[in-house]
Short mmCIF file of C-alpha atoms in Angstrom, two decimals:
data_model
loop_
_atom_site.label_atom_id
_atom_site.label_comp_id
_atom_site.label_asym_id
_atom_site.label_seq_id
_atom_site.Cartn_x
_atom_site.Cartn_y
_atom_site.Cartn_z
CA MET G 12 22.76 -4.34 12.52
CA PHE G 13 24.07 -7.52 14.13
CA ASP G 14 22.80 -6.48 17.58
CA LYS G 15 19.32 -6.23 16.08
CA ILE G 16 19.72 -9.61 14.39
CA ALA G 17 20.87 -11.19 17.66
CA LYS G 18 17.63 -10.03 19.31
CA VAL G 19 15.63 -11.56 16.46
CA VAL G 20 17.51 -14.86 16.81
CA ARG G 21 16.83 -14.93 20.56
CA ARG G 22 13.15 -14.25 19.96
CA TYR G 23 13.02 -16.98 17.29
CA GLU G 24 14.53 -19.48 19.74
CA GLU G 25 12.06 -18.40 22.43
CA VAL G 26 9.13 -18.85 20.04
CA GLU G 27 10.33 -22.34 19.10
CA ARG G 28 10.63 -23.21 22.80
CA GLN G 29 7.11 -21.95 23.51
CA MET G 30 5.71 -24.02 20.64
CA THR G 31 6.78 -27.21 22.44
CA ASP G 32 5.09 -26.16 25.69
CA PRO G 33 2.09 -28.48 26.38
CA ALA G 34 0.02 -25.52 27.56
CA ILE G 35 0.61 -23.75 24.24
CA LEU G 36 -0.02 -26.90 22.21
CA SER G 37 -3.51 -27.08 23.69
CA ASP G 38 -4.23 -23.42 22.83
CA HIS G 39 -4.90 -23.44 19.08
CA MET G 40 -5.16 -19.64 18.77
CA LYS G 41 -1.87 -18.99 20.60
CA LEU G 42 -0.13 -21.77 18.68
CA THR G 43 -1.27 -20.29 15.35
CA GLU G 44 -0.05 -16.85 16.45
CA LEU G 45 3.38 -18.23 17.39
CA ALA G 46 3.63 -20.23 14.16
CA GLN G 47 3.00 -17.03 12.18
CA GLU G 48 5.64 -15.16 14.19
CA ARG G 49 8.15 -17.95 13.62
CA SER G 50 7.41 -17.85 9.90
CA ASP G 51 7.94 -14.07 9.86
CA LEU G 52 11.34 -14.40 11.59
CA GLN G 53 12.59 -17.53 9.83
CA ALA G 54 14.05 -15.96 6.67
CA LEU G 55 16.23 -13.55 8.67
CA VAL G 56 17.39 -16.26 11.08
CA GLU G 57 18.32 -18.60 8.22
CA ALA G 58 20.17 -15.80 6.41
CA TYR G 59 22.09 -15.05 9.62
CA GLN G 60 22.99 -18.73 10.09
CA ARG G 61 24.22 -18.86 6.50
CA HIS G 62 26.22 -15.66 7.11
CA GLN G 63 27.86 -17.21 10.20
CA LYS G 64 28.80 -20.36 8.25
CA LEU G 65 30.30 -18.39 5.35
CA SER G 66 32.18 -16.10 7.74
CA GLU G 67 33.77 -19.14 9.37
CA GLU G 68 34.73 -20.52 5.93
CA LEU G 69 36.23 -17.12 5.06
CA ARG G 70 38.39 -17.13 8.20
CA GLU G 71 39.62 -20.64 7.37
CA ALA G 72 40.45 -19.63 3.78
CA GLU G 73 42.35 -16.54 4.99
CA THR G 74 44.32 -18.66 7.47
CA MET G 75 45.15 -21.19 4.74
CA MET G 76 46.39 -18.44 2.42
CA GLU G 77 48.66 -17.06 5.15
CA LEU G 78 50.17 -20.46 5.93
CA GLU G 79 50.35 -21.90 2.41
CA ASP G 80 53.58 -21.74 0.38
CA ASP G 81 52.33 -23.42 -2.80
CA PRO G 82 51.43 -20.64 -5.32
CA ASP G 83 48.61 -22.73 -6.80
CA MET G 84 47.08 -23.28 -3.36
CA VAL G 85 47.45 -19.57 -2.54
CA ALA G 86 45.67 -18.66 -5.79
CA MET G 87 42.91 -21.14 -5.02
CA ALA G 88 42.50 -19.73 -1.52
CA LYS G 89 42.36 -16.19 -2.92
CA ASP G 90 39.61 -17.16 -5.37
CA GLU G 91 37.66 -18.74 -2.53
CA ILE G 92 38.12 -15.63 -0.36
CA ASP G 93 36.81 -13.41 -3.17
CA SER G 94 33.80 -15.67 -3.74
CA LEU G 95 32.99 -15.90 -0.04
CA GLY G 96 33.33 -12.14 0.34
CA GLU G 97 30.79 -11.55 -2.43
CA GLN G 98 28.36 -14.04 -0.90
CA ILE G 99 28.71 -12.47 2.55
CA GLU G 100 28.16 -8.98 1.14
CA ALA G 101 25.00 -10.12 -0.66
CA LEU G 102 23.74 -11.80 2.52
CA GLU G 103 24.30 -8.63 4.55
CA ILE G 104 22.21 -6.65 2.06
CA GLU G 105 19.51 -9.30 2.28
CA MET G 106 19.60 -9.25 6.10
CA ARG G 107 19.23 -5.45 6.12
CA ARG G 108 16.20 -5.82 3.88
CA LEU G 109 14.72 -8.48 6.16
CA LEU G 110 15.22 -6.20 9.17
CA ILE G 111 12.83 -3.64 7.68
CA PRO G 112 9.63 -3.92 9.73
CA LYS G 113 6.75 -5.23 7.64
CA ASP G 114 3.78 -2.90 7.44
CA PRO G 115 1.07 -4.89 9.29
CA ARG G 116 -1.53 -3.35 6.96
CA ASP G 117 0.05 -4.66 3.75
CA ASP G 118 -2.21 -7.69 3.38
CA LYS G 119 -5.41 -5.80 4.16
CA ASN G 120 -8.28 -5.04 1.82
CA VAL G 121 -8.69 -1.36 0.97
CA TYR G 122 -11.11 1.41 0.20
CA ILE G 123 -10.08 3.66 -2.70
CA GLU G 124 -11.68 7.08 -2.47
CA ILE G 125 -11.46 9.25 -5.60
CA ARG G 126 -12.59 12.89 -5.56
CA ALA G 127 -12.72 15.35 -8.44
CA GLY G 128 -10.43 18.32 -7.83
CA ALA G 129 -9.76 21.44 -9.88
CA GLY G 130 -11.14 21.44 -13.41
CA GLY G 131 -14.93 21.28 -13.23
CA ASP G 132 -16.62 18.60 -15.36
CA GLU G 133 -13.28 17.44 -16.76
CA ALA G 134 -12.02 16.70 -13.23
CA GLY G 135 -15.09 14.51 -12.68
CA ILE G 136 -14.49 12.67 -15.94
CA PHE G 137 -10.85 12.12 -14.93
CA ALA G 138 -12.01 10.75 -11.56
CA GLY G 139 -14.05 8.21 -13.55
CA ASP G 140 -11.00 7.36 -15.67
CA LEU G 141 -8.97 6.67 -12.51
CA LEU G 142 -11.77 4.50 -11.14
CA ARG G 143 -11.69 2.42 -14.32
CA MET G 144 -7.87 2.21 -14.16
CA TYR G 145 -7.93 0.83 -10.60
CA THR G 146 -10.83 -1.49 -11.42
CA ARG G 147 -8.91 -2.95 -14.38
CA TYR G 148 -5.78 -3.30 -12.24
CA ALA G 149 -7.75 -5.19 -9.57
CA GLU G 150 -9.34 -7.45 -12.19
CA GLY G 151 -5.88 -8.34 -13.48
CA ARG G 152 -4.96 -9.57 -9.99
CA ASN G 153 -8.27 -11.41 -9.47
CA TRP G 154 -9.28 -9.03 -6.70
CA LYS G 155 -12.93 -8.30 -6.00
CA THR G 156 -14.18 -4.71 -6.38
CA ASP G 157 -17.43 -3.03 -5.38
CA ILE G 158 -18.62 0.57 -5.62
CA VAL G 159 -19.76 1.38 -2.08
CA SER G 160 -20.41 5.12 -2.41
CA GLU G 161 -20.75 7.45 -5.38
CA ASN G 162 -21.78 10.96 -6.33
CA ALA G 163 -21.97 10.99 -10.11
CA THR G 164 -21.91 14.03 -12.39
CA GLY G 165 -24.16 14.51 -15.37
CA VAL G 166 -21.33 14.08 -17.88
CA GLY G 167 -20.22 10.55 -17.11
CA GLY G 168 -17.88 11.35 -14.26
CA TYR G 169 -17.86 11.52 -10.47
CA LYS G 170 -17.65 14.24 -7.88
CA GLU G 171 -16.69 11.48 -5.47
CA VAL G 172 -16.62 7.69 -5.61
CA THR G 173 -15.43 5.05 -3.15
CA MET G 174 -14.59 1.50 -4.19
CA SER G 175 -13.72 -1.46 -2.00
CA VAL G 176 -10.92 -3.74 -3.20
CA LYS G 177 -10.63 -7.18 -1.62
CA GLY G 178 -7.58 -9.34 -2.27
CA LYS G 179 -4.32 -10.47 -0.71
CA GLY G 180 -1.76 -7.68 -0.63
CA ALA G 181 -4.20 -5.01 -1.84
CA TYR G 182 -2.88 -2.33 0.49
CA SER G 183 0.78 -3.17 -0.18
CA ARG G 184 0.26 -2.62 -3.92
CA LEU G 185 -2.08 0.37 -3.82
CA LYS G 186 -0.85 2.41 -0.84
CA PHE G 187 1.45 4.60 -2.97
CA GLU G 188 -1.53 5.78 -5.06
CA SER G 189 -2.68 8.25 -2.40
CA GLY G 190 -2.25 11.86 -3.48
CA VAL G 191 -3.21 14.33 -6.17
CA HIS G 192 -3.27 12.98 -9.74
CA ARG G 193 -3.10 15.55 -12.54
CA VAL G 194 -4.32 15.18 -16.13
CA GLN G 195 -3.36 17.32 -19.13
CA ARG G 196 -5.54 16.86 -22.21
CA VAL G 197 -8.19 18.41 -24.46
CA PRO G 198 -11.51 17.82 -22.67
CA ILE G 199 -14.43 16.40 -24.63
CA THR G 200 -16.29 19.57 -23.62
CA GLU G 201 -13.59 21.82 -25.18
CA SER G 202 -14.60 23.17 -28.59
CA GLN G 203 -11.40 25.18 -29.24
CA GLY G 204 -9.01 22.24 -28.93
CA ARG G 205 -7.15 23.75 -25.98
CA ILE G 206 -5.30 21.58 -23.47
CA HIS G 207 -6.67 21.83 -19.93
CA THR G 208 -5.15 20.74 -16.64
CA SER G 209 -7.42 19.05 -14.10
CA THR G 210 -6.87 17.08 -10.91
CA ALA G 211 -8.41 14.31 -8.85
CA THR G 212 -7.48 13.22 -5.34
CA VAL G 213 -6.99 9.56 -4.47
CA ALA G 214 -7.00 8.22 -0.90
CA VAL G 215 -6.21 4.56 -0.22
CA MET G 216 -7.37 3.39 3.21
CA PRO G 217 -6.83 -0.11 4.64
CA GLU G 218 -9.93 -1.91 5.83
CA ILE G 219 -9.90 -2.08 9.61
CA ASP G 220 -10.48 -5.50 11.16
CA ASP G 221 -9.73 -4.81 14.82
CA VAL G 222 -11.20 -1.34 15.08
CA GLU G 223 -8.74 1.03 16.71
CA ILE G 224 -10.93 4.10 16.18
CA THR G 225 -14.23 3.91 18.03
CA LEU G 226 -17.26 5.84 16.86
CA ASP G 227 -19.55 7.59 19.30
CA GLU G 228 -23.05 7.43 17.80
CA ARG G 229 -23.67 10.87 19.29
CA ASP G 230 -21.12 12.16 16.76
CA LEU G 231 -23.05 10.65 13.86
CA GLU G 232 -26.01 11.98 11.95
CA ILE G 233 -27.61 8.98 10.25
CA THR G 234 -30.44 9.35 7.74
CA ALA G 235 -32.29 6.71 5.76
CA GLU G 236 -32.80 7.58 2.10
CA PHE G 237 -34.19 5.88 -0.98
CA SER G 238 -31.65 3.97 -3.07
CA SER G 239 -31.73 5.56 -6.49
CA GLY G 240 -30.83 4.14 -9.86
CA PRO G 241 -30.15 5.80 -13.22
CA GLY G 242 -32.07 9.02 -13.73
CA GLY G 243 -32.85 9.22 -10.03
CA GLN G 244 -35.65 6.63 -10.19
CA HIS G 245 -36.32 4.77 -6.98
CA MET G 246 -35.19 1.18 -7.18
CA GLN G 247 -37.42 0.13 -4.30
CA LYS G 248 -40.13 1.53 -2.08
CA ASN G 249 -38.22 1.14 1.18
CA ALA G 250 -35.57 3.64 2.24
CA THR G 251 -32.50 1.39 2.42
CA ALA G 252 -29.66 3.81 1.62
CA ALA G 253 -27.72 5.14 4.62
CA ARG G 254 -26.41 8.71 4.67
CA ILE G 255 -23.97 9.21 7.55
CA ILE G 256 -22.30 12.46 8.60
CA HIS G 257 -19.47 12.43 11.15
CA LYS G 258 -20.20 15.77 12.83
CA PRO G 259 -16.75 16.48 14.38
CA THR G 260 -15.01 16.27 10.98
CA GLY G 261 -17.89 16.93 8.59
CA MET G 262 -17.09 13.83 6.53
CA MET G 263 -20.10 12.26 4.83
CA VAL G 264 -20.82 8.95 3.16
CA LYS G 265 -23.91 7.67 1.41
CA ILE G 266 -24.05 3.90 1.00
CA GLN G 267 -26.64 2.12 -1.12
CA SER G 268 -24.74 -0.92 -2.38
CA GLU G 269 -26.24 -3.36 0.15
CA ARG G 270 -29.81 -4.70 0.29
CA SER G 271 -30.83 -3.39 3.70
CA LEU G 272 -30.53 -0.18 5.68
CA THR G 273 -28.71 -2.03 8.47
CA GLN G 274 -26.08 -3.40 6.07
CA ASN G 275 -25.58 -0.02 4.41
CA LYS G 276 -25.29 1.68 7.81
CA ARG G 277 -22.69 -0.88 8.94
CA LEU G 278 -20.64 -0.41 5.76
CA GLY G 279 -20.87 3.38 5.98
CA MET G 280 -19.59 3.35 9.56
CA ALA G 281 -16.72 1.05 8.52
CA ILE G 282 -15.69 3.54 5.83
CA ILE G 283 -15.80 6.45 8.28
CA GLN G 284 -13.70 4.43 10.74
CA ALA G 285 -11.16 3.70 7.99
CA ARG G 286 -10.98 7.40 7.08
CA LEU G 287 -10.53 8.44 10.72
CA GLN G 288 -7.83 5.79 11.21
CA GLU G 289 -6.01 7.07 8.13
CA MET G 290 -6.20 10.65 9.44
CA GLU G 291 -4.82 9.58 12.83
CA GLU G 292 -1.93 7.66 11.28
CA GLU G 293 -1.10 10.61 9.02
CA LYS G 294 -0.85 12.82 12.11
CA GLN G 295 1.46 10.34 13.83
CA HIS G 296 3.76 10.04 10.83
CA ALA G 297 3.80 13.74 9.91
CA ALA G 298 6.65 14.71 12.24
CA VAL G 299 8.82 11.80 11.11
CA ALA G 300 8.05 12.37 7.44
CA ALA G 301 9.01 16.04 7.69
CA ASP G 302 12.51 15.12 8.85
CA ARG G 303 13.20 12.51 6.19
CA LYS G 304 14.41 13.19 2.68
CA SER G 305 12.07 10.73 1.11
CA GLN G 306 12.71 9.41 -2.38
CA ILE G 307 9.00 8.90 -2.91
CA GLY G 308 7.57 12.17 -1.68
CA THR G 309 5.84 13.09 1.54
CA GLY G 310 2.52 11.50 0.71
CA ASP G 311 0.82 14.82 1.44
CA ARG G 312 -2.58 15.00 -0.22
CA SER G 313 -1.76 18.41 -1.72
CA GLU G 314 1.30 17.07 -3.53
CA LYS G 315 0.84 16.30 -7.24
CA ILE G 316 2.22 12.81 -7.29
CA ARG G 317 1.57 11.90 -10.92
CA THR G 318 0.76 13.60 -14.24
CA TYR G 319 -1.13 11.97 -17.12
CA ASN G 320 -0.16 13.91 -20.26
CA TYR G 321 -2.43 12.80 -23.11
CA PRO G 322 -0.85 14.81 -25.98
CA GLN G 323 2.53 13.19 -25.23
CA THR G 324 0.97 9.83 -24.19
CA ARG G 325 3.19 10.12 -21.12
CA VAL G 326 2.56 9.31 -17.46
CA THR G 327 5.13 10.69 -15.00
CA ASP G 328 5.39 9.94 -11.30
CA HIS G 329 7.02 13.03 -9.80
CA ARG G 330 8.08 11.34 -6.56
CA ILE G 331 10.69 9.19 -8.29
CA GLY G 332 10.97 10.88 -11.70
CA PHE G 333 9.68 7.76 -13.45
CA SER G 334 7.86 8.07 -16.81
CA ASN G 335 5.94 5.66 -19.00
CA TYR G 336 5.17 6.61 -22.60
CA ASN G 337 2.28 4.21 -23.15
CA LEU G 338 -0.54 6.15 -21.51
CA PRO G 339 -3.44 4.10 -22.99
CA VAL G 340 -2.01 0.91 -21.48
CA VAL G 341 -1.55 2.62 -18.10
CA MET G 342 -5.14 3.88 -18.12
CA ASP G 343 -6.23 0.32 -18.90
CA GLY G 344 -4.81 -0.78 -15.54
CA ASP G 345 -1.14 -1.53 -16.23
CA ILE G 346 0.26 0.42 -13.26
CA ASP G 347 2.63 -2.28 -11.98
CA PRO G 348 5.73 -0.50 -13.40
CA PHE G 349 4.92 2.52 -11.20
CA ILE G 350 4.05 0.44 -8.15
CA ASP G 351 7.22 -1.66 -8.50
CA ALA G 352 9.44 1.43 -8.87
CA LEU G 353 7.81 3.12 -5.85
CA THR G 354 8.17 -0.03 -3.77
CA ILE G 355 11.88 -0.26 -4.62
CA ALA G 356 12.40 3.43 -3.76
CA ASP G 357 10.57 3.02 -0.47
CA GLU G 358 12.61 -0.05 0.40
CA ALA G 359 15.87 1.73 -0.47
CA GLU G 360 14.98 4.57 1.87
CA LYS G 361 14.14 2.20 4.70
CA LEU G 362 17.34 0.21 4.10
CA ALA G 363 19.34 3.39 4.71
CA ASP G 364 17.76 3.56 8.17
CA VAL G 365 18.89 0.04 9.12
CA ALA G 366 22.33 0.42 10.66
#
């Protein structure tokens, strides 16, 4: 661990040196970049400096205890040694945590894609319930949400719906929501009072600023369609909705949330790029994930990550065995207890990898 910290300290010193270079001072973009890097490294460097100071005080206290004959002074030195040892241990835990690489996507805006799974109409209704849950959660954090693509059912649900969420830290809070969500309840369409099990799939994709996945327009089938409102009535005479199919993967989006065809086309392509980027990153992480005994599950889309049991008013996250017995509050957007527990479990796993 300390070898890694030494490299960080050297880099921090190099960044500080560069920030006094006249050539850098005249380059606002480079100076801003270095200032951000220094800020990212500062907490670890300060913790290390504090650790060095306490370690020196500990050595002095141990030397004093060895040389001292006065029992009172020996007892005082022992108390100081115990206190310093506890502080040093806490600092080492903190330094391990600070060594965990920050996910560069954590502060990004996201697209949440919800698809009805097994369960027919009830699965579509559940997809709508999840959409409301995430919308309420975003509202509670003063994030902005917009429905950018939807395929509604005739019973108040969705076959598929995509929502954009814009706000600081959106991806860091919502990234653990990806996976299969399962609901157990008596559907409103059930006349016999039997409990049914249905599923919906959630995918959380960070918005891409610097596009790493490039789209070849030859791979896209783009059609202009009329934007339709309730009951299928045309909202306007011009065809402004954009329907885009990515032919190599078969993925399709239909965007009608913007005012013009050009804007809808641009947004649709951004969503396809985000989906492709997510697919590529999943491929890259698959081999690593298979070898790790993760406390929070593999993140595989086929894994049932959470069950919403209405008869027992219980919500259980199977990745960490965490349950909440206030289902109505959860469905109203109070999912922070799950997100916090998953974040802690993820951090604990990563801490184990920091030697």
